[in-house]
Structure formats: C-alpha cells, structure tokens
Amino acid sequence: MTVHSPANESVRMRVSGEADLETRTALATFCRRNGYPYLFTEVLEPLLSGRGLVLALAATERPWPPKGIGSQTIEAVAIAVLGTEDRAHLTPVLTDRRNATNIGLVGALTKHLLEYLHEADVPSAGYLVRQGDRVVERALEQAGFAEADFRSSTDFADYLEFSAPPRNVIDALGLARLRVGDLLALSLDGAELDRLASYHFALAAGLTAYLQDSLRYAAVLPGLIDPVATLPPAGVPPGTPGPAAT
C-alpha cells in the first residue's frame, strides 16, 4: 500500500487515436491546471484534428452525471505521434501535480501505450534528447533505447533520437511480467521500482523546461511532430516548433 494506492483504484485507463469533446475538454483542463495551457491550444488541439496522434489516458470519472463536460478528470497522459514509416515519436508521461511521484500510475500507462504500439506493429518508438545530456541518455539506454541515425536542431541545441522497438522497451523495463494492478499498487521489488523511477524522472525533468515555455533549456523535446516529414529539401532539420525561448 502506498500513498497513491487508494486513488489509483478508481483510475480508468484507455488508449485511443481519437478524442471526443469530453476528452478534449478534459485535456485542456489538465494542461491549464498544471501550468502549460499553450500545450493544448497550440499543439495538441491542432493534432487532434488530424491523424496519427495516439493518447494513453488515465482518468477518474465523476459519479453523476456520468457524461458531459467535466465528467472526467485526467490524472496522467502519455502521447505518441505516428510519423514517417509508422515510427512513433514519444512525449514523456505528463502527470497531474498530485501524481508527480505516482510511479505505479506512470508505469501502468507506459505499459498500455507500448503494448498498443507493439500490437499495431509500430517498428520503433523514440525520444529526441539534447546531445550530450548524459543523464537522460543513460536512463533511456537502461530502458532498451539506443541512439538512432536521426538528428534534429533548434536555435539552441542539437538533438539525437533514441529509439527502440516497443517490445524491447516493455521487456527492459520489466513491464511484460507485471500486471497493471500490481503496477498501480506498486507491488514491485527494488530493482523494478528503480528502473521505472529512473526512466520516468529523467524524462520528466528533461521535458520541464519545454513545458515552462523555455525551449532554450529543454533536454527532451516532445514527440509532437513527425521530424522527418518536416525536413526541408536538402536542408538542416528545423527542430521542433514549440514555445518561445526565454
């Protein structure tokens, strides 16, 4: 039993490539409540109008009325964008402030998203990491990722893609043998907890500057574009469009 176990018992999780009005409203509220409203209005909402966005959502529902605006509260969200050659570009799991240390919820949501991508025959999933940011690189290496051949740039830094087949990550994080219920209750041994905590906290810390509207210091870029599709002909990768530098 952990401090998060009682709340996790009422969480419902789902993975979908579509978002109805209730979910869109809940996403907008989630982003505003946690201090980055622009993420929904400037990035997620336009993407939701197209194809290729996959959302893994952990939400609680109000008892009555069960439908309508405000009927669900998002506790955490994991995002993948399916880009060129069906590769998945990942954004680290975003959690509500009250779930900042809820590794059980993060692990369960990560398991749902990676299994969805594996079953959809997605060949690889990856993150864009600032070149030379060894802490984030090491956390990803321990989770089964390896440096790929794609690079991108912003005005401030170069970024390397670390990618892996979804199944490899599931196995490296030990998620294959763990049931969702055990994850939510955090019924893990020390090594399993260490792997999940290192993976999540390194990525969450790396994304913080981006979420705070400070692209200059972002160690991890959200996977909310298809980097290859946005390359100019024979040009230098333009990087990820996002918040203004501060």
CSV table of C-alpha atoms in Angstrom, one decimal:
chain,number,residue,atom,x,y,z
A,1,MET,CA,0.0,0.0,0.0
A,2,THR,CA,1.3,3.4,-1.0
A,3,VAL,CA,0.0,7.0,-0.6
A,4,HIS,CA,-1.3,6.7,-4.2
A,5,SER,CA,-2.9,3.3,-4.0
A,6,PRO,CA,-6.4,4.4,-2.9
A,7,ALA,CA,-6.7,6.9,-5.7
A,8,ASN,CA,-5.3,4.5,-8.2
A,9,GLU,CA,-8.1,2.1,-7.5
A,10,SER,CA,-10.5,4.5,-9.2
A,11,VAL,CA,-8.4,5.3,-12.2
A,12,ARG,CA,-9.5,4.1,-15.6
A,13,MET,CA,-7.0,3.8,-18.5
A,14,ARG,CA,-7.5,3.7,-22.2
A,15,VAL,CA,-5.5,4.1,-25.4
A,16,SER,CA,-7.1,5.7,-28.5
A,17,GLY,CA,-6.3,7.6,-31.7
A,18,GLU,CA,-9.4,9.7,-31.3
A,19,ALA,CA,-10.7,12.1,-28.7
A,20,ASP,CA,-14.3,13.1,-28.2
A,21,LEU,CA,-15.4,16.5,-26.9
A,22,GLU,CA,-15.4,15.4,-23.3
A,23,THR,CA,-11.8,14.1,-23.6
A,24,ARG,CA,-10.6,17.3,-25.4
A,25,THR,CA,-12.1,19.4,-22.7
A,26,ALA,CA,-10.5,17.3,-20.0
A,27,LEU,CA,-7.1,17.6,-21.8
A,28,ALA,CA,-7.4,21.3,-22.0
A,29,THR,CA,-8.3,21.5,-18.3
A,30,PHE,CA,-5.4,19.2,-17.4
A,31,CYS,CA,-2.9,21.4,-19.3
A,32,ARG,CA,-4.2,24.6,-17.8
A,33,ARG,CA,-4.3,23.1,-14.2
A,34,ASN,CA,-0.7,22.1,-14.5
A,35,GLY,CA,0.7,25.3,-15.8
A,36,TYR,CA,1.1,24.8,-19.6
A,37,PRO,CA,-2.3,25.8,-21.2
A,38,TYR,CA,-0.5,26.5,-24.5
A,39,LEU,CA,0.3,22.8,-24.9
A,40,PHE,CA,-3.3,22.1,-25.7
A,41,THR,CA,-4.3,25.2,-27.6
A,42,GLU,CA,-1.1,25.5,-29.7
A,43,VAL,CA,0.0,21.8,-30.1
A,44,LEU,CA,-2.5,19.1,-29.1
A,45,GLU,CA,-5.7,20.6,-30.4
A,46,PRO,CA,-4.4,21.0,-34.0
A,47,LEU,CA,-3.0,17.5,-33.9
A,48,LEU,CA,-6.3,16.1,-32.7
A,49,SER,CA,-7.9,17.3,-35.9
A,50,GLY,CA,-5.6,15.1,-38.0
A,51,ARG,CA,-4.4,11.6,-37.9
A,52,GLY,CA,-1.5,9.8,-36.2
A,53,LEU,CA,-1.9,11.0,-32.6
A,54,VAL,CA,-2.2,8.3,-30.0
A,55,LEU,CA,-3.3,9.1,-26.5
A,56,ALA,CA,-2.9,6.9,-23.4
A,57,LEU,CA,-5.1,8.4,-20.8
A,58,ALA,CA,-5.5,7.7,-17.1
A,59,ALA,CA,-8.7,9.4,-15.8
A,60,THR,CA,-11.2,9.4,-13.0
A,61,GLU,CA,-14.9,9.9,-13.6
A,62,ARG,CA,-17.5,11.7,-11.6
A,63,PRO,CA,-20.3,9.5,-10.3
A,64,TRP,CA,-23.1,11.7,-11.7
A,65,PRO,CA,-23.9,12.7,-14.3
A,66,PRO,CA,-21.5,10.2,-16.0
A,67,LYS,CA,-21.4,12.1,-19.3
A,68,GLY,CA,-20.9,15.6,-20.4
A,69,ILE,CA,-18.3,18.4,-20.0
A,70,GLY,CA,-16.4,17.9,-16.8
A,71,SER,CA,-17.3,14.2,-16.4
A,72,GLN,CA,-13.7,13.1,-16.4
A,73,THR,CA,-10.5,14.3,-14.8
A,74,ILE,CA,-7.3,13.3,-16.4
A,75,GLU,CA,-4.6,12.2,-14.0
A,76,ALA,CA,-1.9,11.4,-16.5
A,77,VAL,CA,-1.4,11.2,-20.2
A,78,ALA,CA,1.2,9.5,-22.5
A,79,ILE,CA,1.4,10.6,-26.1
A,80,ALA,CA,2.8,9.1,-29.3
A,81,VAL,CA,2.7,10.6,-32.8
A,82,LEU,CA,2.9,8.1,-35.7
A,83,GLY,CA,5.1,9.6,-38.3
A,84,THR,CA,7.1,8.6,-41.3
A,85,GLU,CA,7.4,4.8,-41.8
A,86,ASP,CA,4.9,4.5,-38.8
A,87,ARG,CA,7.6,5.3,-36.3
A,88,ALA,CA,6.3,6.6,-33.0
A,89,HIS,CA,7.6,9.8,-31.6
A,90,LEU,CA,7.0,9.8,-27.8
A,91,THR,CA,6.4,12.5,-25.3
A,92,PRO,CA,7.3,11.7,-21.6
A,93,VAL,CA,4.3,10.8,-19.5
A,94,LEU,CA,2.6,14.0,-18.2
A,95,THR,CA,1.1,13.7,-14.7
A,96,ASP,CA,-1.1,15.9,-12.7
A,97,ARG,CA,0.9,17.6,-9.9
A,98,ARG,CA,-0.7,15.3,-7.3
A,99,ASN,CA,0.7,12.3,-9.2
A,100,ALA,CA,4.3,13.6,-9.6
A,101,THR,CA,5.7,10.6,-7.6
A,102,ASN,CA,3.0,8.1,-8.7
A,103,ILE,CA,5.3,5.7,-10.4
A,104,GLY,CA,2.7,3.0,-10.3
A,105,LEU,CA,0.3,5.0,-12.4
A,106,VAL,CA,3.1,6.1,-14.8
A,107,GLY,CA,4.3,2.5,-15.2
A,108,ALA,CA,0.8,1.3,-15.9
A,109,LEU,CA,0.2,4.0,-18.5
A,110,THR,CA,3.5,3.3,-20.1
A,111,LYS,CA,2.7,-0.4,-20.3
A,112,HIS,CA,-0.7,0.4,-22.0
A,113,LEU,CA,0.9,2.7,-24.6
A,114,LEU,CA,3.8,0.5,-25.5
A,115,GLU,CA,1.6,-2.6,-25.8
A,116,TYR,CA,-0.8,-0.7,-28.0
A,117,LEU,CA,2.2,0.3,-30.3
A,118,HIS,CA,3.6,-3.2,-30.3
A,119,GLU,CA,0.2,-4.7,-31.3
A,120,ALA,CA,-0.1,-2.1,-34.0
A,121,ASP,CA,3.2,-3.3,-35.5
A,122,VAL,CA,4.9,0.0,-34.9
A,123,PRO,CA,8.6,-0.7,-35.7
A,124,SER,CA,10.2,1.8,-33.3
A,125,ALA,CA,9.4,4.4,-30.7
A,126,GLY,CA,11.8,7.1,-29.7
A,127,TYR,CA,12.6,10.4,-27.9
A,128,LEU,CA,14.6,13.5,-29.0
A,129,VAL,CA,17.3,14.1,-26.5
A,130,ARG,CA,19.7,17.1,-26.3
A,131,GLN,CA,23.1,15.9,-27.5
A,132,GLY,CA,25.5,15.3,-24.6
A,133,ASP,CA,22.7,15.2,-21.9
A,134,ARG,CA,24.2,12.0,-20.5
A,135,VAL,CA,21.8,11.6,-17.6
A,136,VAL,CA,18.8,11.3,-19.9
A,137,GLU,CA,20.7,9.2,-22.4
A,138,ARG,CA,21.7,6.7,-19.7
A,139,ALA,CA,18.2,6.4,-18.4
A,140,LEU,CA,17.0,5.6,-21.9
A,141,GLU,CA,19.8,3.1,-22.5
A,142,GLN,CA,18.8,1.2,-19.4
A,143,ALA,CA,15.2,1.1,-20.8
A,144,GLY,CA,16.3,-0.5,-24.0
A,145,PHE,CA,16.7,2.5,-26.2
A,146,ALA,CA,19.7,3.2,-28.4
A,147,GLU,CA,21.0,6.2,-30.4
A,148,ALA,CA,19.4,6.2,-33.9
A,149,ASP,CA,20.6,8.0,-37.0
A,150,PHE,CA,18.2,10.9,-36.9
A,151,ARG,CA,19.2,14.3,-35.6
A,152,SER,CA,17.3,17.5,-35.2
A,153,SER,CA,18.2,21.0,-34.1
A,154,THR,CA,16.7,24.1,-32.5
A,155,ASP,CA,18.3,27.5,-32.4
A,156,PHE,CA,19.9,26.4,-29.1
A,157,ALA,CA,20.9,22.8,-29.3
A,158,ASP,CA,21.2,19.6,-31.4
A,159,TYR,CA,19.0,16.7,-30.5
A,160,LEU,CA,19.6,13.0,-31.1
A,161,GLU,CA,16.9,10.4,-31.4
A,162,PHE,CA,17.0,7.4,-29.0
A,163,SER,CA,14.6,4.7,-30.3
A,164,ALA,CA,13.8,1.0,-29.9
A,165,PRO,CA,11.0,-1.4,-30.8
A,166,PRO,CA,8.2,-1.0,-28.3
A,167,ARG,CA,8.5,-4.7,-27.2
A,168,ASN,CA,12.2,-4.2,-26.3
A,169,VAL,CA,11.3,-1.3,-24.0
A,170,ILE,CA,8.5,-3.3,-22.4
A,171,ASP,CA,11.0,-6.1,-21.7
A,172,ALA,CA,13.8,-3.8,-20.5
A,173,LEU,CA,11.5,-2.0,-18.0
A,174,GLY,CA,10.2,-5.3,-16.8
A,175,LEU,CA,6.6,-4.4,-17.7
A,176,ALA,CA,5.9,-7.6,-19.6
A,177,ARG,CA,5.7,-9.7,-16.4
A,178,LEU,CA,3.9,-7.1,-14.3
A,179,ARG,CA,0.1,-6.8,-14.2
A,180,VAL,CA,-1.5,-3.4,-14.3
A,181,GLY,CA,-3.0,-4.0,-10.9
A,182,ASP,CA,0.5,-4.7,-9.4
A,183,LEU,CA,1.8,-1.6,-11.0
A,184,LEU,CA,-1.0,0.6,-9.7
A,185,ALA,CA,-0.4,-0.8,-6.2
A,186,LEU,CA,3.4,-0.5,-6.7
A,187,SER,CA,3.8,-4.2,-5.8
A,188,LEU,CA,7.3,-4.1,-7.2
A,189,ASP,CA,10.7,-5.2,-6.0
A,190,GLY,CA,13.5,-2.7,-5.5
A,191,ALA,CA,15.1,-3.2,-9.0
A,192,GLU,CA,11.8,-2.9,-10.8
A,193,LEU,CA,11.0,0.3,-8.9
A,194,ASP,CA,14.5,1.7,-9.6
A,195,ARG,CA,14.1,1.1,-13.4
A,196,LEU,CA,10.7,2.8,-13.6
A,197,ALA,CA,11.7,5.7,-11.4
A,198,SER,CA,14.9,6.4,-13.3
A,199,TYR,CA,13.1,6.2,-16.6
A,200,HIS,CA,10.3,8.5,-15.7
A,201,PHE,CA,12.0,11.1,-13.5
A,202,ALA,CA,14.9,11.6,-16.0
A,203,LEU,CA,12.4,12.2,-18.9
A,204,ALA,CA,10.1,14.3,-16.8
A,205,ALA,CA,12.9,16.5,-15.7
A,206,GLY,CA,14.2,16.8,-19.2
A,207,LEU,CA,10.9,18.0,-20.5
A,208,THR,CA,10.3,20.5,-17.7
A,209,ALA,CA,11.9,23.5,-19.5
A,210,TYR,CA,9.8,22.9,-22.6
A,211,LEU,CA,6.6,22.8,-20.5
A,212,GLN,CA,7.7,26.0,-18.8
A,213,ASP,CA,7.8,27.8,-22.2
A,214,SER,CA,11.6,27.8,-22.2
A,215,LEU,CA,12.9,25.9,-25.3
A,216,ARG,CA,16.4,27.1,-24.7
A,217,TYR,CA,16.9,24.7,-21.8
A,218,ALA,CA,14.9,21.7,-23.0
A,219,ALA,CA,16.8,18.5,-22.5
A,220,VAL,CA,14.0,16.5,-24.1
A,221,LEU,CA,11.6,17.6,-26.9
A,222,PRO,CA,8.1,16.4,-27.0
A,223,GLY,CA,7.3,13.9,-29.8
A,224,LEU,CA,4.5,16.0,-31.2
A,225,ILE,CA,5.7,16.3,-34.8
A,226,ASP,CA,7.0,13.9,-37.4
A,227,PRO,CA,10.6,15.2,-37.6
A,228,VAL,CA,11.4,13.5,-40.9
A,229,ALA,CA,8.3,14.9,-42.6
A,230,THR,CA,9.2,18.4,-41.6
A,231,LEU,CA,12.7,18.4,-43.0
A,232,PRO,CA,13.2,20.9,-45.9
A,233,PRO,CA,14.6,19.5,-49.1
A,234,ALA,CA,18.4,19.1,-48.6
A,235,GLY,CA,18.1,21.3,-45.6
A,236,VAL,CA,19.1,21.3,-42.0
A,237,PRO,CA,16.5,19.8,-39.6
A,238,PRO,CA,14.5,22.8,-38.3
A,239,GLY,CA,13.8,21.3,-34.9
A,240,THR,CA,10.5,21.1,-33.1
A,241,PRO,CA,8.1,24.1,-33.2
A,242,GLY,CA,7.1,25.0,-29.7
A,243,PRO,CA,7.3,27.6,-27.1
A,244,ALA,CA,9.2,30.8,-27.4
A,245,ALA,CA,12.7,31.0,-25.9
A,246,THR,CA,13.1,32.8,-22.6
